Short mmCIF file of C-alpha atoms in Angstrom, two decimals:
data_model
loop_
_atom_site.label_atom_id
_atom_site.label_comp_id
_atom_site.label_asym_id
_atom_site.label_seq_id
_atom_site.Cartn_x
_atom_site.Cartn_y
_atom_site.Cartn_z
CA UNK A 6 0.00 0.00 0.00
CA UNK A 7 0.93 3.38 -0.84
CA UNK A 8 2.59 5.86 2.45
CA UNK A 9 0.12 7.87 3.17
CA UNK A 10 2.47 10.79 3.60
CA UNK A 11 3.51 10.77 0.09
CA UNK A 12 0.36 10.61 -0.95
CA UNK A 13 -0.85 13.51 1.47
CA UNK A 14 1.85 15.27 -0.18
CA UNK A 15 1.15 14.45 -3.97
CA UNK A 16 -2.43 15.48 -3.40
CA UNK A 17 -1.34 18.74 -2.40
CA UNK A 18 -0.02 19.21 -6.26
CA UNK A 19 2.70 18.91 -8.57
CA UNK A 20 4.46 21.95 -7.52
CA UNK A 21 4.33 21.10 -3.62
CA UNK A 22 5.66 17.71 -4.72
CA UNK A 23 8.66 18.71 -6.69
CA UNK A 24 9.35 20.91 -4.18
CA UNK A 25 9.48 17.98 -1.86
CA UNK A 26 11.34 16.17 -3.87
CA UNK A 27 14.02 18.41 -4.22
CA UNK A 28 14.11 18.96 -0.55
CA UNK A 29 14.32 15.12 0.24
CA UNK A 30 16.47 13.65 -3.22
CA UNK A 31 17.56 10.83 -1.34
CA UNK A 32 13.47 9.19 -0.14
CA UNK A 33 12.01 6.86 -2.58
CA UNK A 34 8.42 7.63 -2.83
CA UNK A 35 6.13 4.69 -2.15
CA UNK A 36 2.61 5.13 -3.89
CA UNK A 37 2.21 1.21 -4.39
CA UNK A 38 -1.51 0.67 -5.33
CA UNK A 39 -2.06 4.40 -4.75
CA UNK A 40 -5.78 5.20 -7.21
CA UNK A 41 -4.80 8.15 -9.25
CA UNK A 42 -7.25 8.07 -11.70
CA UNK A 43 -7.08 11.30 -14.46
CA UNK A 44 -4.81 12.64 -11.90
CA UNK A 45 -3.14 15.61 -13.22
CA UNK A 46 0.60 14.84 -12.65
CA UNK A 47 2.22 16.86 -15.38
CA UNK A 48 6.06 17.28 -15.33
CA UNK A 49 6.17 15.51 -11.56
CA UNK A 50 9.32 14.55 -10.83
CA UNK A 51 8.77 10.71 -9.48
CA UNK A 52 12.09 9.47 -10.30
CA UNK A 53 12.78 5.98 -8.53
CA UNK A 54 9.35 6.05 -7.30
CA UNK A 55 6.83 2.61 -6.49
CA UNK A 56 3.95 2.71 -8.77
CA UNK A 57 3.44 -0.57 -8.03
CA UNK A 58 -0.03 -1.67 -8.88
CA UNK A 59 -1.24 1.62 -8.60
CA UNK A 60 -4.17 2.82 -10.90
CA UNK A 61 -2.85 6.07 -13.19
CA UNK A 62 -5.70 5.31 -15.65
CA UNK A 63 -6.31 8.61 -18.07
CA UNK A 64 -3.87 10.56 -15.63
CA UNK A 65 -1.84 13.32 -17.06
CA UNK A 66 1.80 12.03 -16.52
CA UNK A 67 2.74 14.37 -19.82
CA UNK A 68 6.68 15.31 -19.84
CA UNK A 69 6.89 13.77 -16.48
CA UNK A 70 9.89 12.45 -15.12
CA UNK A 71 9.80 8.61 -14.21
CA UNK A 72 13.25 7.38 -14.18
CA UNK A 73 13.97 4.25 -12.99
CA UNK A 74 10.26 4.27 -11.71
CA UNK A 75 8.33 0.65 -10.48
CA UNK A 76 4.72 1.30 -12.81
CA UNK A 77 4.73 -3.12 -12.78
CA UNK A 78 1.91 -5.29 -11.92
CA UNK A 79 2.29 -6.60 -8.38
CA UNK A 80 0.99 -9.83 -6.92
CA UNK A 81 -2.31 -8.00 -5.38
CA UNK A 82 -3.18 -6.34 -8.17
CA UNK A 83 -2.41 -5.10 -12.51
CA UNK A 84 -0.82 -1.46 -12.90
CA UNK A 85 -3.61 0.87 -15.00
CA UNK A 86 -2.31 3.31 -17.21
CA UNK A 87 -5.28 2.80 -19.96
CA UNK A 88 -5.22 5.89 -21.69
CA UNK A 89 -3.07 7.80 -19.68
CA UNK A 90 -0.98 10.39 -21.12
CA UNK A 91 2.45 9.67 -21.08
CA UNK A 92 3.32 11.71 -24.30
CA UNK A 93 7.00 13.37 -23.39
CA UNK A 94 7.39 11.15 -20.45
CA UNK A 95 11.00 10.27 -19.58
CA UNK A 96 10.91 6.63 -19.14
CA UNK A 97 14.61 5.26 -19.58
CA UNK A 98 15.19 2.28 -17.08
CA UNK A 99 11.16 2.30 -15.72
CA UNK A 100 9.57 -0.97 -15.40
CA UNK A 101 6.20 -1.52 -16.51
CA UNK A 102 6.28 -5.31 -16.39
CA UNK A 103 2.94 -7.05 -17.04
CA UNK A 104 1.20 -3.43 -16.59
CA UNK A 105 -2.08 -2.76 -18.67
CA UNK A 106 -1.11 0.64 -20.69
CA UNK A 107 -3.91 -0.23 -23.44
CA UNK A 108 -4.32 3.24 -25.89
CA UNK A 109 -1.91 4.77 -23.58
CA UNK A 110 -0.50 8.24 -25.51
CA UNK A 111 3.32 7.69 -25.19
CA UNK A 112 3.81 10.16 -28.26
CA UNK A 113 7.69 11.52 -28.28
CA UNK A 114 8.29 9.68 -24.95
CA UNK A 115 11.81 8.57 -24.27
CA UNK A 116 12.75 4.67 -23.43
CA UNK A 117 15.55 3.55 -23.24
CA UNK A 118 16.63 0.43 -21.30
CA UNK A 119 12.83 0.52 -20.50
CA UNK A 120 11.33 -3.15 -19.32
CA UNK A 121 7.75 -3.88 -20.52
CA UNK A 122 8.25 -7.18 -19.80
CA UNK A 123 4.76 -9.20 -20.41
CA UNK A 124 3.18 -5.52 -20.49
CA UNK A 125 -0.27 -5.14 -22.73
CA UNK A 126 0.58 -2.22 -25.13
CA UNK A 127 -2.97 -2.69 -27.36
CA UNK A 128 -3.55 0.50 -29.57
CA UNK A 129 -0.96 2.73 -27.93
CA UNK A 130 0.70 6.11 -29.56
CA UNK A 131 4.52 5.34 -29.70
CA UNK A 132 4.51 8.12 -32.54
CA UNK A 133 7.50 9.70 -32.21
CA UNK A 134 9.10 7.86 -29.51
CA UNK A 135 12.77 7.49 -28.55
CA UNK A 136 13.28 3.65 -28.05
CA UNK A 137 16.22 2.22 -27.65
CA UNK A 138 16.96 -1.50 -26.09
CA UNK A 139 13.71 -1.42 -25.07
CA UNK A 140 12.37 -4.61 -23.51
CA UNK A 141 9.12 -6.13 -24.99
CA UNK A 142 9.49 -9.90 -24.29
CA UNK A 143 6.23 -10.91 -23.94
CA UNK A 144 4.22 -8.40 -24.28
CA UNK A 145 0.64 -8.05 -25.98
CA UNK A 146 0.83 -6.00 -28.74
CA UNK A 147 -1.52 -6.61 -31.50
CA UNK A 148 -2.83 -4.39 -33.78
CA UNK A 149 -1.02 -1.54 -32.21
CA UNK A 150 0.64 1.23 -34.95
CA UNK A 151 4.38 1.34 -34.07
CA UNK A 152 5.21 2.75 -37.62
CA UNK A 153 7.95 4.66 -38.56
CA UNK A 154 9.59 4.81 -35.14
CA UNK A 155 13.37 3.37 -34.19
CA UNK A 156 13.03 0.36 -32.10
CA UNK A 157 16.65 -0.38 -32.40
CA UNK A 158 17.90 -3.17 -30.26
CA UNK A 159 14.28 -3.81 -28.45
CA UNK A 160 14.08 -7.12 -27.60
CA UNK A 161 9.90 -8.70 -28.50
CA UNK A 162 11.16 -12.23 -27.76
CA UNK A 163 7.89 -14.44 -27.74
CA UNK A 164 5.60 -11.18 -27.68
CA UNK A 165 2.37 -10.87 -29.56
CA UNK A 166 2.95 -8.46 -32.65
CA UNK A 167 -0.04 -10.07 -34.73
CA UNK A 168 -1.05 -7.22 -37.26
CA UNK A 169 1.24 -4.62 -35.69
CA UNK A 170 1.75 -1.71 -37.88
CA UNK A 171 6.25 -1.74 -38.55
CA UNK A 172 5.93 0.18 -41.89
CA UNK A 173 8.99 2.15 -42.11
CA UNK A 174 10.33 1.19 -38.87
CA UNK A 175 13.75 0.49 -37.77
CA UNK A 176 13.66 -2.76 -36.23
CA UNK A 177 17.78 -3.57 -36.47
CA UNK A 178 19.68 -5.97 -34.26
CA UNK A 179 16.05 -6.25 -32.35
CA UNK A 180 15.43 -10.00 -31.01
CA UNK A 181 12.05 -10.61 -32.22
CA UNK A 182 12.49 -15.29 -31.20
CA UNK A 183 9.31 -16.80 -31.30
CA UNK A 184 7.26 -13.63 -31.70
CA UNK A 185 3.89 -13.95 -33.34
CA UNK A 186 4.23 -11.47 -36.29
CA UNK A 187 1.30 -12.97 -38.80
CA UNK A 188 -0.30 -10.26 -40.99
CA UNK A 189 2.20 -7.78 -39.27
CA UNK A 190 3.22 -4.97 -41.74
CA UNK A 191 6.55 -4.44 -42.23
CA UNK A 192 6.65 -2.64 -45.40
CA UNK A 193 9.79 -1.01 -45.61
CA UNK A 194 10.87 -2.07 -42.02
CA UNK A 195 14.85 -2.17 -41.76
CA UNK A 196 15.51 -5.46 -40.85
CA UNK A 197 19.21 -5.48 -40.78
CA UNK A 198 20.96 -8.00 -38.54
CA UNK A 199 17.39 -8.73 -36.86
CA UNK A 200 16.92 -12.09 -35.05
CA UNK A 201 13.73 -14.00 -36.38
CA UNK A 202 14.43 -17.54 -35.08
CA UNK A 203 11.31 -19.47 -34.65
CA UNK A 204 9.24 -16.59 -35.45
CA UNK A 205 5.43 -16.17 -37.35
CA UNK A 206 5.36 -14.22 -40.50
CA UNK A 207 2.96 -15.95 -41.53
CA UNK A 208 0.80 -13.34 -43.85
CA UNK A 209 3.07 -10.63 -43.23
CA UNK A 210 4.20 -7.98 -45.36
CA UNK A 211 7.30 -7.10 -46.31
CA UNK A 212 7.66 -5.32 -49.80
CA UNK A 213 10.52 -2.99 -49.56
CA UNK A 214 12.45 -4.31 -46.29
CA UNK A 215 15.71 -4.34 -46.18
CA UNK A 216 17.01 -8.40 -45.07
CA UNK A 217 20.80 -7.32 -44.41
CA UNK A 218 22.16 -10.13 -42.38
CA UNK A 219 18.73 -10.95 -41.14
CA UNK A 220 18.78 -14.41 -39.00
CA UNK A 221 16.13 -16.60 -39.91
CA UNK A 222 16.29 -20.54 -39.44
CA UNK A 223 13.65 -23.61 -40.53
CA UNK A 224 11.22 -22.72 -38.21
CA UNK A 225 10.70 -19.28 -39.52
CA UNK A 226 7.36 -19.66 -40.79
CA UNK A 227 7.18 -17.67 -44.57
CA UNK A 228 3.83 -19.12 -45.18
CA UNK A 229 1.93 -16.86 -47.79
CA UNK A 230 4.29 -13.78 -47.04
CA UNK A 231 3.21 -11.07 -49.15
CA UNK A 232 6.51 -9.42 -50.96
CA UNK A 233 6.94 -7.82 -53.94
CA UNK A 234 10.32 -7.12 -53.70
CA UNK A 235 13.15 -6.07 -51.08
CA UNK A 236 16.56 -5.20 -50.48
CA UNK A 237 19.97 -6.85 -49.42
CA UNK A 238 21.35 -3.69 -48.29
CA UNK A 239 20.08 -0.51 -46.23
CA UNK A 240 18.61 3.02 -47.94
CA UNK A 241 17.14 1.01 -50.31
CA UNK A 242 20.31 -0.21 -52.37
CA UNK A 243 20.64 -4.10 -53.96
CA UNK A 244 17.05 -4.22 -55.04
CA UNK A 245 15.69 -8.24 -55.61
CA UNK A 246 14.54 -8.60 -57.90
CA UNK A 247 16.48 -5.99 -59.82
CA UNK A 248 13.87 -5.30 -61.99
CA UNK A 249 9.99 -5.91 -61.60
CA UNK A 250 7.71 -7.90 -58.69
CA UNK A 251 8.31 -11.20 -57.12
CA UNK A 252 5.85 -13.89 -58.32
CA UNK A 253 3.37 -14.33 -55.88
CA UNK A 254 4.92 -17.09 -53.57
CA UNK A 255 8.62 -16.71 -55.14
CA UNK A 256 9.65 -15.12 -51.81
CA UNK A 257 8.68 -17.42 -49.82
CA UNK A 258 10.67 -20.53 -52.03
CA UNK A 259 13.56 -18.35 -52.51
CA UNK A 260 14.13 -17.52 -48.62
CA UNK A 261 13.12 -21.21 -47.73
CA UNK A 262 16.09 -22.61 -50.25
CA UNK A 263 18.43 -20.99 -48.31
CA UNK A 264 17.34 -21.97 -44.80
CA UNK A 265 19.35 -25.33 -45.84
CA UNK A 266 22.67 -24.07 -45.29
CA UNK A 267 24.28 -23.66 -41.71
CA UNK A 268 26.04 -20.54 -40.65
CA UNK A 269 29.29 -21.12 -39.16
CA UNK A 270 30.41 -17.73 -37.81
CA UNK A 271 34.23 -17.26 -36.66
CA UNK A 272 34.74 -13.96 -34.95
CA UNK A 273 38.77 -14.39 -34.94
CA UNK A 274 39.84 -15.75 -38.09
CA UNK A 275 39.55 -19.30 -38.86
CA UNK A 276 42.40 -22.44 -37.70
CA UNK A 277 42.11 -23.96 -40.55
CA UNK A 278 43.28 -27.29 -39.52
CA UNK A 279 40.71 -27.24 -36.91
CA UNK A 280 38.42 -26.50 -39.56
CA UNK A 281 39.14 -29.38 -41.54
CA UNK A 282 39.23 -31.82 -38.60
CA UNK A 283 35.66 -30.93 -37.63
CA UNK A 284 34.64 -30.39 -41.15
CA UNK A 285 35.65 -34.13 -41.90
CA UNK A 286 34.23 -35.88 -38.08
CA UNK A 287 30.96 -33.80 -39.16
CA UNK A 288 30.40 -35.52 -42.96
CA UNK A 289 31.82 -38.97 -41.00
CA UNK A 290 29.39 -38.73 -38.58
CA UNK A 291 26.41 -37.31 -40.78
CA UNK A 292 26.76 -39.45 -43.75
CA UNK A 293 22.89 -38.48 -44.93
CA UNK A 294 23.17 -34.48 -44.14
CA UNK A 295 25.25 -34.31 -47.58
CA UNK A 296 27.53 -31.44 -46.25
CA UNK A 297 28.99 -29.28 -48.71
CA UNK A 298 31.19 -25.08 -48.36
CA UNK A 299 28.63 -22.91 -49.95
CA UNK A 300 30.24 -19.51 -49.48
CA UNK A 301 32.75 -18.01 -47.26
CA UNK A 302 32.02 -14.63 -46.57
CA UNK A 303 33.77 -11.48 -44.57
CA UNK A 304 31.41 -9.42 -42.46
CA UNK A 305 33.12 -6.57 -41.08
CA UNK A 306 36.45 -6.16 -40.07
CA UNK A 307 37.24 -9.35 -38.14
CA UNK A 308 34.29 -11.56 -38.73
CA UNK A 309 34.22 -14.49 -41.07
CA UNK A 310 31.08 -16.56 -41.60
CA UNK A 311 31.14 -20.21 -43.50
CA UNK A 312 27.81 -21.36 -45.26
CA UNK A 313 27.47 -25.08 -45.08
CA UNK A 314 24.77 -26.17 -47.29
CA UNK A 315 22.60 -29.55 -45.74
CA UNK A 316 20.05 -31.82 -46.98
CA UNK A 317 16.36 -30.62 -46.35
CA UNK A 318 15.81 -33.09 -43.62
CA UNK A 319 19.30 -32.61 -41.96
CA UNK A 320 18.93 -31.77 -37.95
CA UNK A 321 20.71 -27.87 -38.61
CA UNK A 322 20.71 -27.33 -34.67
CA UNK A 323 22.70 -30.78 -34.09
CA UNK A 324 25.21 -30.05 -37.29
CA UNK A 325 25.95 -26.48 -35.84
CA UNK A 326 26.72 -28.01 -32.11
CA UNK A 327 28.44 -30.66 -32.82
CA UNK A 328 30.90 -28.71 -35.41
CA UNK A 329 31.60 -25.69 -33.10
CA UNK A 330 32.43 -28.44 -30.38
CA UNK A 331 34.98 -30.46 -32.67
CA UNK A 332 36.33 -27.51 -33.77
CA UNK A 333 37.16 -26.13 -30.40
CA UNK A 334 38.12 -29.29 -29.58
CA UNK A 335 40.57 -29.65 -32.30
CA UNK A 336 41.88 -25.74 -32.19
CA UNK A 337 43.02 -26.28 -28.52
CA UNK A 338 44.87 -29.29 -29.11
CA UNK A 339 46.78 -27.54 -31.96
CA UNK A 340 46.99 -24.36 -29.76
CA UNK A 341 49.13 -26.79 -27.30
CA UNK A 342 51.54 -27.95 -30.42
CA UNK A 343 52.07 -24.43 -31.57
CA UNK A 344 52.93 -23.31 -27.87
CA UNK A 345 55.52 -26.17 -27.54
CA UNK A 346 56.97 -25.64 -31.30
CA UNK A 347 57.04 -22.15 -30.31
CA UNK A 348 58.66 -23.03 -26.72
CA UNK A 349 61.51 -25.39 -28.64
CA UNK A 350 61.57 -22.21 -31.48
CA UNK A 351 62.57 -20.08 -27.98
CA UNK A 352 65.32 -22.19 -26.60
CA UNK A 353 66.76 -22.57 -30.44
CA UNK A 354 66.93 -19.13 -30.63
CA UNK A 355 68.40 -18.79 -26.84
CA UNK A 356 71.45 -20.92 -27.82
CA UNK A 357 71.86 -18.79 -31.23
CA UNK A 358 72.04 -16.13 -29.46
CA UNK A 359 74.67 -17.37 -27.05
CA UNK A 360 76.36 -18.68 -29.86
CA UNK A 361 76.30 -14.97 -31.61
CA UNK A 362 77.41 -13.17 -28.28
CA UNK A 363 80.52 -15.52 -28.25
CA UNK A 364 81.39 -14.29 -31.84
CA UNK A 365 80.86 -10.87 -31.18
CA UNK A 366 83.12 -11.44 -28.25
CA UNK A 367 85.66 -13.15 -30.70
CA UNK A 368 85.30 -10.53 -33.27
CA UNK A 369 85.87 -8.16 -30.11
CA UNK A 370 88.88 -9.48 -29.30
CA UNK A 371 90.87 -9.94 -32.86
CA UNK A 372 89.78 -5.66 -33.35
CA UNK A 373 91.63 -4.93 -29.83
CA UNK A 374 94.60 -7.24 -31.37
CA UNK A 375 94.35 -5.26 -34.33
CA UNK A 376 94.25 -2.50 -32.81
CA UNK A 377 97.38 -2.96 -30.61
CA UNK A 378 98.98 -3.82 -33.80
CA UNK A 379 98.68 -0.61 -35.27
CA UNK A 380 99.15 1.65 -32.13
CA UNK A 381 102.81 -0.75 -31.91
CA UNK A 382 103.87 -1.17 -35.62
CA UNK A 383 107.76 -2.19 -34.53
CA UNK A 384 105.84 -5.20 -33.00
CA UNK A 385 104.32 -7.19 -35.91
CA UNK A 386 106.94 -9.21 -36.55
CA UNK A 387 106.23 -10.62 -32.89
CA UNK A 388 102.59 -11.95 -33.40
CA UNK A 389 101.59 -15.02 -35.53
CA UNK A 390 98.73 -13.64 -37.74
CA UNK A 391 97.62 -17.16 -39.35
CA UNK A 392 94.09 -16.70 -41.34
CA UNK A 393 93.78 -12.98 -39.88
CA UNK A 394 90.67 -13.14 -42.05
CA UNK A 395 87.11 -15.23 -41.42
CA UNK A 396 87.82 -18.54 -42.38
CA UNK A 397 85.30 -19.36 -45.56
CA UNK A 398 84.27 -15.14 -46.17
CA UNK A 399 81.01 -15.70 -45.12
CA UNK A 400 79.98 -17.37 -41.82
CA UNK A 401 76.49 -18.46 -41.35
CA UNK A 402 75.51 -16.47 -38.25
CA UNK A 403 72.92 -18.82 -36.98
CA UNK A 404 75.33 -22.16 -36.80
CA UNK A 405 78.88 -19.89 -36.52
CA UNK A 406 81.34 -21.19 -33.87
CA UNK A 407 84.85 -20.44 -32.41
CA UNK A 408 86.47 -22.86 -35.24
CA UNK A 409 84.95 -20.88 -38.02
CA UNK A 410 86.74 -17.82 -36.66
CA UNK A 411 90.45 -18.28 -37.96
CA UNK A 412 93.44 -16.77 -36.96
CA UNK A 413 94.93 -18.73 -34.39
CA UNK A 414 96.30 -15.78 -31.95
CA UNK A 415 99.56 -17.05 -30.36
CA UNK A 416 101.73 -14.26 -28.26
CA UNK A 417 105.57 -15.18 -28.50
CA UNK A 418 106.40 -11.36 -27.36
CA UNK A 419 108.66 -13.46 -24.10
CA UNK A 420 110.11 -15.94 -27.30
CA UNK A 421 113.74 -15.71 -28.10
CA UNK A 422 114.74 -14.40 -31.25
CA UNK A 423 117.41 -16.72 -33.05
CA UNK A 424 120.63 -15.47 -33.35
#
């Protein structure tokens, strides 16, 4: 239940409210199942505050600010916001999860990082809105207009988005698994990088969406799609077909053909003996999936992905799995034979390098002899000078030793000259 001091306080009006808000920043206001119905609670400040199963229905929350405010459903009883005016409302981090905000006016509102989680959005005004990684998962959506908005990154993972209005919208890198999409209208929706796994398009439309790097797999239903045409690559560019409509049905065949292929996606480059390892375990051990490179393709700087076609009836899920798991397998064992070959490469190299030193030293050595030499000219007669020179002109510096130096030094300065 609400504290009934807030609530004395909020009924006092906006401006008494902020007021004691800014007083008191640090008090999270508690107005839990507080009935606030066509309140007017325009530009309040209830940042952090507990809407919990409160009833807001028609209130005037216009521009207000709700940061990181509690508006979910609580085990007592649903959060109303039926056609309550949110239009302007900041809303970035709320959570409205499982709250009822049916034709709720959220016109130009901002939410990002904003959790509707299992919320019921039915005929809402979104026109306009900031959205970004926005979560819908779950939520009840259908037949609502969310065209020509950015939902960028919004996650409607097994939400209800039967006949939703996405013309023109950007719906890229959004998770949209196991939504319910039939009849939806996605007419020039950007689709780029967007996750459709196990989803209904059943009936949809989608003339004029862009597919860039779109993930779809066998259980995306394409029954009856409606599509005249689209593109491969934003703004409209790659046009298929180039010229002219899609046959009615020719969508649906083409996209279907190329669900049998499996996407292997390496993020680092590719081991390629670790490739070919699991490549070869994978047709050994799927004789019937009829495994074959389609394409290797780069995406991006760093990203590499390998299209495997299959046979229609091939298990994709199991082909994927068990590849990734041979090849990790297989890349870590090799990673341990490059470490010692590089290990044995290290203590090579240590002994050249001793080797070397001891030839510079050498080299070192006969220069200061030299040297002497020619500081003491009435001595050279005294000093044995065999092979002054590098034995064969040109000494291999990596297997060089003392022998291959010549010029045998021998000081017979204390010898006896012979009378």
């Amino acid at each position: 239940m609400a504290n009934e001091e807030h609530l004395a306080i909020l009924r006092q009006g906006v401006e008494v409210w902020n007021e004691w808000r800014n007083k008191y920043p640090k008090v999270r206001p508690d107005l839990s199942g507080a009935k606030l119905h066509n309140a007017n609670l325009r530009k309040a400040n209830f940042e952090e505050t507990n809407f919990s199963g409160a009833e807001l229905c028609g209130a005037n929350l216009h521009d207000a600010y709700l940061y990181k405010a509690i508006l979910s459903s609580n085990k007592y009883q649903d959060t109303k916001l039926i056609e309550a005016d949110l239009s302007k409302a900041t809303l970035n981090d709320a959570k409205l999860v499982a709250a009822d905000l049916t034709k709720a006016n959220l016109r130009q509102a901002y939410l990002i990082n904003t959790n509707f989680n299992g919320a019921t959005l039915i005929d809402i005004n979104l026109k306009e809105a900031f959205v970004s990684n926005t979560n819908f998962s779950i939520a009840k959506l259908k037949g609502t207009n969310l065209s020509n908005i950015s939902l960028t990154g919004a996650n409607f993972e097994e939400a209800d988005l039967r006949e939703v209005n996405f013309s023109k919208t950007n719906l890229s890198r959004s998770n949209l698994r196991k939504a319910d999409l039939a009849k939806a209208n996605l007419f020039e929706a950007n689709l780029t990088q967007t996750s459709l796994y196990n989803v209904n398009l059943r009936g949809a439309c989608l003339t004029g969406s862009c597919v860039k790097e779109w993930v779809i797999n066998a259980f995306t239903n394409l029954d009856t799609i409606v599509c005249d045409y689209i593109y491969l690559h934003q703004k409209q560019q790659e046009r298929r077909p180039i010229s002219g409509n899609f046959a009615p049905g020719e969508f649906t065949k083409l996209f279907q053909k190329s669900l049998e292929t499996v996407d292997l996606i390496f993020r680092n480059g590719i081991d390629w003996d670790a490739f070919a390892y699991s490549f070869k375990k994978l047709e050994i051990e799927n004789q019937g999936a009829l495994l074959d490179v389609q394409s290797i393709e780069k995406k991006g700087d760093s990203i590499l992905v390998v299209r495997v076609a299959v046979s229609p009836d091939a298990d994709k899920a199991k082909i994927h799995s068990e590849f990734i798991q041979g090849y990790e397998f297989a890349a870590k064992a090799l990673e341990a034979q490059y470490q010692a070959r590089l290990e044995d490469k290290d203590t090579l190299i240590s002994k050249q390098e001793a080797q070397i030193n001891r030839l510079f030293d050498i080299v070192e050595q006969q220069g200061s002899v030299q040297k002497a030499l020619a500081e003491n000219p009435r001595k050279v007669s005294n000093y044995n000078m065999q092979n002054p020179q590098f034995a064969s002109g040109i000494v291999d510096a990596i297997n060089v030793n003392t022998e291959q130096v010549g010029g045998n030094i021998q000081n017979i300065d204390n010898q006896e000259t012979p009378g």
